[in-house]
Short mmCIF file of C-alpha atoms in Angstrom, two decimals:
data_model
loop_
_atom_site.label_atom_id
_atom_site.label_comp_id
_atom_site.label_asym_id
_atom_site.label_seq_id
_atom_site.Cartn_x
_atom_site.Cartn_y
_atom_site.Cartn_z
CA MET I 219 -12.78 -88.92 36.98
CA SER I 220 -16.15 -90.13 35.69
CA ARG I 221 -17.55 -89.91 31.68
CA THR I 222 -20.35 -87.87 33.12
CA GLY I 223 -17.81 -85.77 35.21
CA CYS I 224 -15.35 -85.33 32.56
CA LEU I 225 -18.00 -84.24 30.37
CA LEU I 226 -20.02 -81.99 32.61
CA SER I 227 -16.49 -80.24 33.01
CA ILE I 228 -15.92 -79.42 29.55
CA VAL I 229 -19.50 -77.90 29.27
CA ALA I 230 -18.88 -76.45 32.05
CA ALA I 231 -15.58 -74.48 30.76
CA ALA I 232 -16.92 -74.46 27.58
CA LEU I 233 -20.24 -72.19 28.87
CA ALA I 234 -17.68 -70.34 31.49
CA ALA I 235 -15.78 -69.35 27.50
CA VAL I 236 -18.65 -68.31 25.73
CA SER I 237 -20.87 -66.06 28.17
CA GLY I 238 -17.44 -64.53 29.02
CA CYS I 239 -17.22 -62.98 25.76
CA ALA I 240 -20.62 -62.73 25.25
CA SER I 241 -20.00 -59.03 25.19
CA TYR I 242 -17.63 -58.09 23.56
CA GLN I 243 -17.61 -57.63 20.06
CA VAL I 244 -15.02 -57.12 17.07
CA GLY I 245 -14.14 -54.95 14.78
CA GLN I 246 -13.89 -50.62 13.93
CA SER I 247 -17.06 -50.16 14.58
CA THR I 248 -17.42 -51.49 17.77
CA LEU I 249 -14.77 -47.66 18.80
CA PHE I 250 -17.82 -46.16 18.15
CA ARG I 251 -21.77 -45.40 20.20
CA PRO I 252 -23.96 -48.09 18.23
CA ASP I 253 -27.20 -45.90 19.26
CA LEU I 254 -26.24 -43.28 16.75
CA HIS I 255 -26.87 -42.54 13.83
CA THR I 256 -25.99 -39.89 11.89
CA VAL I 257 -23.84 -36.49 12.73
CA HIS I 258 -24.34 -33.32 11.88
CA VAL I 259 -21.43 -31.56 11.51
CA PRO I 260 -21.77 -27.42 11.14
CA VAL I 261 -18.93 -25.19 9.32
CA PHE I 262 -16.86 -25.48 12.20
CA GLU I 263 -16.77 -21.56 13.33
CA SER I 264 -13.27 -19.43 13.56
CA ASP I 265 -12.16 -16.21 15.89
CA SER I 266 -8.91 -16.61 13.03
CA LEU I 267 -8.64 -13.96 10.90
CA ARG I 268 -7.61 -16.25 8.28
CA ARG I 269 -10.34 -16.89 5.48
CA ASP I 270 -11.85 -20.06 5.03
CA LEU I 271 -10.15 -21.74 8.32
CA GLY I 272 -13.09 -23.02 9.87
CA GLU I 273 -14.74 -24.22 6.71
CA ARG I 274 -11.33 -26.57 5.79
CA LEU I 275 -11.05 -28.21 9.40
CA THR I 276 -14.96 -29.27 8.83
CA GLU I 277 -14.43 -29.80 5.70
CA ALA I 278 -11.52 -32.62 7.02
CA VAL I 279 -14.01 -33.73 10.33
CA ILE I 280 -16.49 -35.31 7.89
CA LYS I 281 -14.14 -36.82 5.71
CA GLU I 282 -12.61 -38.43 8.16
CA ILE I 283 -16.32 -39.36 9.72
CA GLU I 284 -17.28 -40.47 6.31
CA SER I 285 -13.63 -42.65 6.01
CA ARG I 286 -13.09 -44.48 9.78
CA THR I 287 -16.76 -43.86 11.50
CA PRO I 288 -19.61 -45.65 10.94
CA TYR I 289 -21.92 -42.77 11.07
CA LYS I 290 -23.50 -40.98 7.73
CA VAL I 291 -23.47 -37.58 7.97
CA VAL I 292 -25.71 -35.05 7.24
CA GLY I 293 -26.84 -31.82 6.20
CA THR I 294 -29.67 -30.65 9.27
CA PRO I 295 -29.91 -30.46 12.35
CA ASP I 296 -32.67 -32.68 13.10
CA ALA I 297 -29.57 -35.54 13.22
CA ASP I 298 -28.85 -38.49 15.80
CA SER I 299 -26.26 -36.28 17.15
CA VAL I 300 -24.37 -32.78 16.44
CA LEU I 301 -20.37 -31.73 16.20
CA SER I 302 -19.49 -28.89 16.16
CA GLY I 303 -16.79 -26.90 17.03
CA ARG I 304 -14.81 -23.18 16.83
CA ILE I 305 -10.90 -22.10 16.30
CA VAL I 306 -9.86 -20.47 19.54
CA THR I 307 -6.54 -19.92 18.97
CA GLU I 308 -4.31 -19.85 15.48
CA THR I 309 -0.54 -18.39 15.57
CA LYS I 310 2.36 -19.02 13.40
CA ARG I 311 5.87 -18.08 15.00
CA ALA I 312 9.57 -18.47 14.16
CA PHE I 313 11.63 -21.57 15.57
CA ALA I 314 14.67 -21.66 14.17
CA GLU I 315 16.67 -18.85 12.52
CA ASN I 316 20.47 -17.68 11.54
CA ARG I 317 23.14 -14.97 12.14
CA GLN I 318 21.03 -12.98 9.91
CA ASP I 319 17.63 -13.17 11.55
CA ASP I 320 15.99 -14.74 8.52
CA VAL I 321 13.35 -17.34 9.82
CA ARG I 322 14.76 -21.12 9.49
CA GLY I 323 12.04 -22.43 11.00
CA ILE I 324 8.52 -21.98 11.12
CA GLU I 325 5.90 -23.20 13.21
CA THR I 326 1.87 -23.17 12.61
CA ASP I 327 -0.65 -24.22 16.56
CA LEU I 328 -4.38 -24.46 16.05
CA SER I 329 -6.86 -24.75 18.72
CA VAL I 330 -10.11 -25.78 18.51
CA GLU I 331 -12.89 -26.20 20.78
CA VAL I 332 -15.09 -28.80 20.33
CA ARG I 333 -18.44 -30.36 21.27
CA TRP I 334 -20.41 -33.53 20.43
CA ILE I 335 -24.02 -34.19 21.62
CA SER I 336 -26.93 -36.28 21.16
CA ARG I 337 -30.27 -34.98 20.44
CA ARG I 338 -31.38 -35.39 23.70
CA GLY I 339 -28.55 -32.90 24.90
CA GLU I 340 -26.36 -35.21 26.11
CA THR I 341 -22.40 -34.67 25.68
CA LEU I 342 -20.95 -36.95 23.73
CA ILE I 343 -17.74 -35.99 23.90
CA GLN I 344 -15.67 -36.53 27.53
CA ARG I 345 -12.87 -38.36 28.71
CA SER I 346 -14.01 -38.10 32.24
CA SER I 347 -15.86 -40.57 33.88
CA LEU I 348 -16.69 -37.15 36.53
CA PRO I 349 -20.22 -35.93 35.20
CA PHE I 350 -19.02 -32.00 34.91
CA GLY I 351 -21.70 -31.53 32.57
CA PRO I 352 -21.50 -29.86 29.01
CA LEU I 353 -17.79 -29.18 28.59
CA ASN I 354 -16.74 -28.34 25.48
CA MET I 355 -13.04 -30.24 24.51
CA THR I 356 -10.38 -28.21 23.97
CA VAL I 357 -7.69 -30.32 20.50
CA ALA I 358 -4.44 -28.78 19.68
CA GLU I 359 -2.17 -29.27 17.33
CA ASP I 360 1.20 -28.43 16.37
CA VAL I 361 3.26 -28.97 12.94
CA SER I 362 6.36 -27.25 12.05
CA PHE I 363 7.61 -25.88 8.22
CA PHE I 364 10.68 -25.01 6.46
CA PRO I 365 9.84 -21.86 3.98
CA GLU I 366 13.81 -22.85 2.85
CA ALA I 367 12.84 -25.98 2.00
CA GLY I 368 9.93 -24.77 0.18
CA GLN I 369 7.61 -25.49 2.46
CA SER I 370 5.00 -22.63 2.61
CA ARG I 371 2.15 -21.63 5.58
CA GLN I 372 -0.47 -23.53 3.41
CA THR I 373 1.01 -26.67 2.77
CA SER I 374 1.80 -26.33 6.86
CA GLU I 375 -2.43 -25.39 7.31
CA GLN I 376 -2.55 -28.33 5.56
CA LEU I 377 -1.58 -30.43 7.52
CA VAL I 378 -2.50 -28.94 11.16
CA ILE I 379 -6.32 -29.24 10.00
CA GLN I 380 -6.20 -32.49 9.06
CA GLN I 381 -4.11 -33.85 12.41
CA LEU I 382 -6.96 -31.76 13.80
CA ALA I 383 -9.13 -33.97 12.28
CA ARG I 384 -8.11 -36.73 12.92
CA GLU I 385 -8.03 -36.11 17.02
CA ILE I 386 -11.66 -34.44 16.89
CA VAL I 387 -12.86 -37.93 15.53
CA ASP I 388 -10.67 -39.86 17.88
CA GLN I 389 -12.70 -38.37 20.52
CA MET I 390 -15.59 -39.91 18.74
CA GLU I 391 -14.45 -42.95 20.14
CA VAL I 392 -16.47 -45.10 22.95
CA TRP I 393 -14.36 -44.38 26.37
CA TRP I 394 -13.66 -46.51 28.57
#
């Protein structure tokens, strides 16, 4: 092969490599939509009778958004997008008892309907390539605790709230 042919082969290979990677980006911010900069998160509604559950979940979601995403959480509804949610179920059940029917293990469950829409009304959380329209996504988490070991309902609720907040922010990532 001549020197010119070899040089052309090298240039062609370099161009192919560079052009093949031109649309890729690196880093955490590439997991999220580049066309959005702000998110409004109103207090999550709650069908539960437990006080402050919606407020605690909202606070945890805001902390997750601010720490893991490039989005800025703003207090006005004229943001680029609005992430809203409703706690639809909150249950507590015993899963372990001793011979005297004393509860030894308890499970706390929370289910939340989440909706993230853009200012233009576009649904942003969607885990399917099929266009179903504006659907709410349901996210559920559960955690177990053991009263005998000194764990309380409050600590288990806080743990399940943190897990839910992480899961909700995970759903904000761009779907491939």
